[in-house]
Coordinates of C-alpha atoms in Angstrom, one line a residue:
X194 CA 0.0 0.0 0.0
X195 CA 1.4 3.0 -1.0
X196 CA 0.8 6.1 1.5
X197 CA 2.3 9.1 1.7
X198 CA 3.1 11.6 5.4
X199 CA -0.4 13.9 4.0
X200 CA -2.0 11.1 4.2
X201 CA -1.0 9.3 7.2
X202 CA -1.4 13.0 8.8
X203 CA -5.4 12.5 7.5
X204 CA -5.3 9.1 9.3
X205 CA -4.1 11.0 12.7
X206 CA -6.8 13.5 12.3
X207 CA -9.7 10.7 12.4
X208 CA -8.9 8.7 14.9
X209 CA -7.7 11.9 17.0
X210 CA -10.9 13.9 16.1
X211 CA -8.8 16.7 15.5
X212 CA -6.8 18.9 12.1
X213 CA -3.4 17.2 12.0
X214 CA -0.8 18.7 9.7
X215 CA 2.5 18.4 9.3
X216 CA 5.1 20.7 11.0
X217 CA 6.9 21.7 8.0
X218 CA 4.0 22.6 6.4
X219 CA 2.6 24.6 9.0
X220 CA 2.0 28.4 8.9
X221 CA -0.5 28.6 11.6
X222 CA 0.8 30.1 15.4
X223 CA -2.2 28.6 17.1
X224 CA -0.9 25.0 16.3
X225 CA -0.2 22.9 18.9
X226 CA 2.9 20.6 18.6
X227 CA 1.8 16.7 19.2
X228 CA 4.6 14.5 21.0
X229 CA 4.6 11.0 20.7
X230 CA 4.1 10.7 24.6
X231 CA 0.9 12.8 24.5
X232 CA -1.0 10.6 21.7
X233 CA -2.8 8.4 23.9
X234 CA -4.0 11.0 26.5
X235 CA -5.6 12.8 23.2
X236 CA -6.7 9.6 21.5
X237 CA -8.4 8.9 24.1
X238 CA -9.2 11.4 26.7
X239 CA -9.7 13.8 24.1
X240 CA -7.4 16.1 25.9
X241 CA -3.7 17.5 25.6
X242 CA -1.7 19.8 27.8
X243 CA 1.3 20.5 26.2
X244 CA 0.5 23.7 24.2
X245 CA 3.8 24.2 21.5
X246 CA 3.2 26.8 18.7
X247 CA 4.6 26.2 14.9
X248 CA 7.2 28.5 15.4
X249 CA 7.9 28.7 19.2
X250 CA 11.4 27.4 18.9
X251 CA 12.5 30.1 15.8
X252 CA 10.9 33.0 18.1
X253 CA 12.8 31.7 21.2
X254 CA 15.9 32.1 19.0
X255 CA 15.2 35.5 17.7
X256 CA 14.3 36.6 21.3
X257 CA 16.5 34.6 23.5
X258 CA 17.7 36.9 26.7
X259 CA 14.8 39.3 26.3
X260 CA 12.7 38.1 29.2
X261 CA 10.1 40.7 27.9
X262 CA 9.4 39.0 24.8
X263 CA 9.4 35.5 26.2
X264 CA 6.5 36.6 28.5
X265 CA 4.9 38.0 25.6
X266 CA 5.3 34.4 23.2
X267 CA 4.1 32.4 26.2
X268 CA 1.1 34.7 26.6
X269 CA 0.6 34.5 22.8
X270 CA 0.4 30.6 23.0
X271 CA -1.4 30.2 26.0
X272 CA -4.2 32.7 24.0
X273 CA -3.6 30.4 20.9
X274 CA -4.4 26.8 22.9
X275 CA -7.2 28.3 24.3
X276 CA -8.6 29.2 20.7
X277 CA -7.3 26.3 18.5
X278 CA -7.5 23.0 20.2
X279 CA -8.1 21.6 17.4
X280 CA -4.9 22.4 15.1
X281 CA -1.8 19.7 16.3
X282 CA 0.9 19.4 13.7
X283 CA 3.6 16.5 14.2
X284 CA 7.1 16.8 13.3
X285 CA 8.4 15.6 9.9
X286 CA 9.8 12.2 11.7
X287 CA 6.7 11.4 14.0
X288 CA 6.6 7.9 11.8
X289 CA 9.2 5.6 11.7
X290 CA 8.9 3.7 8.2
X291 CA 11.9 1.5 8.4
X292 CA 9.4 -0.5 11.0
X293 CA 6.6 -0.5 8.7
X294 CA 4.6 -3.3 7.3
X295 CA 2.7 -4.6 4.7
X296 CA -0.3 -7.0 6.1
X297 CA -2.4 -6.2 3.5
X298 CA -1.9 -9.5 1.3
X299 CA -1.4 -11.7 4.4
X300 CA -3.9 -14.2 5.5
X301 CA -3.7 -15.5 9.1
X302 CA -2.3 -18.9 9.1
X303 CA -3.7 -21.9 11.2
X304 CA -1.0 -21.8 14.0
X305 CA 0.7 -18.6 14.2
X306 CA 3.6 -19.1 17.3
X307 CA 4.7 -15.2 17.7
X308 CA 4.6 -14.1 21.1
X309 CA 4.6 -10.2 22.5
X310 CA 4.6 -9.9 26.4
X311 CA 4.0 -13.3 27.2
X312 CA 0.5 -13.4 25.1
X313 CA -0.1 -14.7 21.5
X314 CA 0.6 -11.9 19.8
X315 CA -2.3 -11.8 16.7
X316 CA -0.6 -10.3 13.7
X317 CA -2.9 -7.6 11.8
X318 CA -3.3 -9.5 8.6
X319 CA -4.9 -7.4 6.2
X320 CA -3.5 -4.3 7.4
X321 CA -0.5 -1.8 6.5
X322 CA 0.8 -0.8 9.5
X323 CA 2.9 2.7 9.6
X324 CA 5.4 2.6 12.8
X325 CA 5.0 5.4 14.7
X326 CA 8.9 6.7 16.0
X327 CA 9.0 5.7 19.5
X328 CA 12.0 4.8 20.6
X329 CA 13.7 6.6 23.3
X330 CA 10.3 8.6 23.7
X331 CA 9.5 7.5 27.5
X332 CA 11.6 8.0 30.6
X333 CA 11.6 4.5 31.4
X334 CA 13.4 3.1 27.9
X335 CA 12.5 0.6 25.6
X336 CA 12.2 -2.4 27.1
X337 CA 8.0 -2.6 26.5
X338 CA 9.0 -2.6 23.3
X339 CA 11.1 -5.6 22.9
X340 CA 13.8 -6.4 20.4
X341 CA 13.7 -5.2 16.6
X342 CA 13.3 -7.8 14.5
X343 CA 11.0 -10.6 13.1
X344 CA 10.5 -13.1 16.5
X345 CA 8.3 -15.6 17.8
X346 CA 9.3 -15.3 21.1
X347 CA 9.0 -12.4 24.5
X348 CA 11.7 -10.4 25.1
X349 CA 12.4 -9.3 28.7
X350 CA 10.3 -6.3 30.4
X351 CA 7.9 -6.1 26.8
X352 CA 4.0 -5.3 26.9
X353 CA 1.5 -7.4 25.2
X354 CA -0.1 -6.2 21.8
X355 CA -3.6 -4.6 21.8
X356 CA -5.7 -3.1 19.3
X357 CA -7.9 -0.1 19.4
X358 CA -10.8 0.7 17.4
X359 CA -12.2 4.1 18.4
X360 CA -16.0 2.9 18.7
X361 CA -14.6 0.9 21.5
X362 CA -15.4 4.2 23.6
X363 CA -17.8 5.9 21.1
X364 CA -17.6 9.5 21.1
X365 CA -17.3 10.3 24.9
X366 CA -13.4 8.9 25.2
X367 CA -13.5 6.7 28.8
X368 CA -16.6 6.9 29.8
X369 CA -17.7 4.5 27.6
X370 CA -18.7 1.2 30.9
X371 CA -19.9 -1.0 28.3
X372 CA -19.1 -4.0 26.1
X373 CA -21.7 -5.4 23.1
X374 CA -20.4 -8.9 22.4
X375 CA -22.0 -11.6 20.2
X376 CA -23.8 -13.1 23.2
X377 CA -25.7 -9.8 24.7
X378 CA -24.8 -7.3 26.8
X379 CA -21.7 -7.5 29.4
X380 CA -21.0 -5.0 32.0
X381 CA -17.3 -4.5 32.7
X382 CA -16.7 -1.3 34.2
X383 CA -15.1 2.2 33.1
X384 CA -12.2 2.0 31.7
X385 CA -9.7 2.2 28.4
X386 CA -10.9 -1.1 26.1
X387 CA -8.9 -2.6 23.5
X388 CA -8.3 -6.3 22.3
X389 CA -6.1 -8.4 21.7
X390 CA -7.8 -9.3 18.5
X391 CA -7.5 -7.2 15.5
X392 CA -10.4 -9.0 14.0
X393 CA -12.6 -7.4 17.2
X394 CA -11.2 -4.2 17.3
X395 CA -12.3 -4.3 13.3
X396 CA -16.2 -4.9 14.2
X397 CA -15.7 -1.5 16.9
X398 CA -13.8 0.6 14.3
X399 CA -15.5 2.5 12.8
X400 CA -13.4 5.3 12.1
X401 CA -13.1 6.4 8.1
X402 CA -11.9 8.9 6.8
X403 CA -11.4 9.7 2.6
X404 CA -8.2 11.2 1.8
X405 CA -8.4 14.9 -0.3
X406 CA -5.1 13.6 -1.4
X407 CA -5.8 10.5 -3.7
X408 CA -9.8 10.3 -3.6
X409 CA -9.4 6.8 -1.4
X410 CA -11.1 5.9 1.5
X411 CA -9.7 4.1 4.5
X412 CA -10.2 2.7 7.9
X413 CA -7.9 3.3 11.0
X414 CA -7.0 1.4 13.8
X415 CA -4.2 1.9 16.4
X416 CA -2.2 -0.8 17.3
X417 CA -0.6 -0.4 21.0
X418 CA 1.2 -1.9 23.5
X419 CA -0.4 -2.4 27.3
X420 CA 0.7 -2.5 30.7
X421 CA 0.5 -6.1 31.5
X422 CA 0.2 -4.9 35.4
X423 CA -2.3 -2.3 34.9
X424 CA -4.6 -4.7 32.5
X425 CA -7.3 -6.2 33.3
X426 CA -8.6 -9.4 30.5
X427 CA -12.1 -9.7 31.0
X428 CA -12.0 -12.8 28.3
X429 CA -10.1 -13.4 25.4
X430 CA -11.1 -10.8 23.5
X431 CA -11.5 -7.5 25.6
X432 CA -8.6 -6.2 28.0
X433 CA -9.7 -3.2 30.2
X434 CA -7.6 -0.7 32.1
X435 CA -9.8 0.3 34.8
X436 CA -10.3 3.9 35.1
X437 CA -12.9 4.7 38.4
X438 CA -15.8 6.8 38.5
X439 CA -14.7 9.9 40.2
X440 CA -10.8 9.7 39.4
X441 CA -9.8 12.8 38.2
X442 CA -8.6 14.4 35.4
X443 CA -4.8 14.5 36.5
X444 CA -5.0 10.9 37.4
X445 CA -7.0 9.7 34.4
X446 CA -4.1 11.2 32.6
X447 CA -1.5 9.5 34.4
X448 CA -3.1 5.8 34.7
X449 CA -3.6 6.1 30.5
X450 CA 0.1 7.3 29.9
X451 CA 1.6 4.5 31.8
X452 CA -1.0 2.2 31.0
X453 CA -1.5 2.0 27.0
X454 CA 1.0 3.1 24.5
X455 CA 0.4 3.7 20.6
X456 CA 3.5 2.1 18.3
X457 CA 1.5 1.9 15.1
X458 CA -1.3 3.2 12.7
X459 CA -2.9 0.4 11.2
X460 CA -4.4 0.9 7.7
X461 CA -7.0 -0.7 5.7
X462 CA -8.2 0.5 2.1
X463 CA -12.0 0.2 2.5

């Protein structure tokens, strides 16, 4: 599948719900820059905190030492977050192609041995997937990521594969306390849902969007890795990290950034 950065930056801005562009080709001051780190506390908490204009870094240099002026850029970008939440731009390396890969032609085979976290790992045949650039992007390394390389087995420290599929939560982010499987209705409590099945985060996914750039229309899923200690399986199909009525906003923040972690756009040609 062929796919080009403009693209992949109109994949970010549906599963996000929010304009994604491209740093270099932004003009717009009341952009906010959109790290790696932050992707999951706006994918799904609908919320980011890290207000970073287009230019910031060019002003700082043009103004560095004149205190005066650095008030008046910080006051200018709190103003701009305020007004244009929904303007992110990522920088021109936010993906990491040499880890991409081509699912698309794939079909899953009867026993498939490969292994991520200790748990079948259920490769997204089918798919493209784009690899997001996330190495060295957390203070505690890269150990949840394992080892490069084709593998079937764990490596030490790594997180289990999960998939999400934005209807998972429907249009409220967490709040979502609810899980329609095949077999009725099922209870399991607020939280961050994903699977470990890319087939059943397919049936929630309902997230399409059709590129201005080649006419195409695609589907998008994000393929993460989890927190084996702050996961909850609730059966084979649905993990949940429990998020409580009442926690607030702060800690909501911190139990999904140390909890679920994004490495991958997944991309299906509808």
């Amino acid at each position: 599948m062929e796919v080009d950065k403009y693209i992949l930056t109109e994949a970010l801005s549906a599963v996000l719900g929010v304009t994604v562009k491209l740093q270099s080709d932004c003009e717009d001051l009341g952009a906010i820059t959109l790290q790696i780190a932050n992707l999951t506390t706006l994918a799904l908490l609908k919320n980011e905190t890290q207000p970073v204009t287009c230019l910031t870094s060019t002003l700082t240099r043009l103004f560095f030492g004149d205190e005066k002026k650095a008030q008046e850029i910080q006051e200018f970008e709190s103003a701009s977050f305020s007004l244009r939440k929904e303007l992110f731009v990522i920088s021109d390396d936010f993906f990491d192609p040499k880890f991409d890969f081509d699912f698309t032609n794939m079909s899953e085979p009867e026993y498939d041995a490969c292994v991520r976290g200790d748990e079948p790992y259920k490769r997204p045949y089918g798919w493209m997937r784009f690899a997001l650039n996330v190495q060295d992007k957390y203070p505690d390394g890269n150990a949840w990521l394992g080892t490069d390389g084709w593998r079937s087995h764990s490596a030490p420290g790594e997180w289990p594969v999960s998939y999400y599929g934005t209807d998972f939560q429907g249009a409220e982010g967490i709040i979502r306390s609810q899980y329609i499987a095949g077999d009725g209705l099922h209870a399991y409590g607020r939280g961050i849902y994903s699977s470990p099945d890319i087939n059943v985060a397919d049936v929630f996914a309902q997230t399409n969007f059709t590129s201005q750039k080649n006419g195409k229309t695609y589907k998008v899923i994000m393929q993460n890795r989890i927190n084996p200690e702050k996961r909850e399986i609730k059966n084979k199909d649905i993990w949940l990290v429990p998020i409580p009525e009442g926690t607030s906003a702060k800690k909501e923040k911190e139990i999904v950034e140390s909890s679920i972690r994004p490495y991958g756009l997944l991309l299906k040609k509808m």
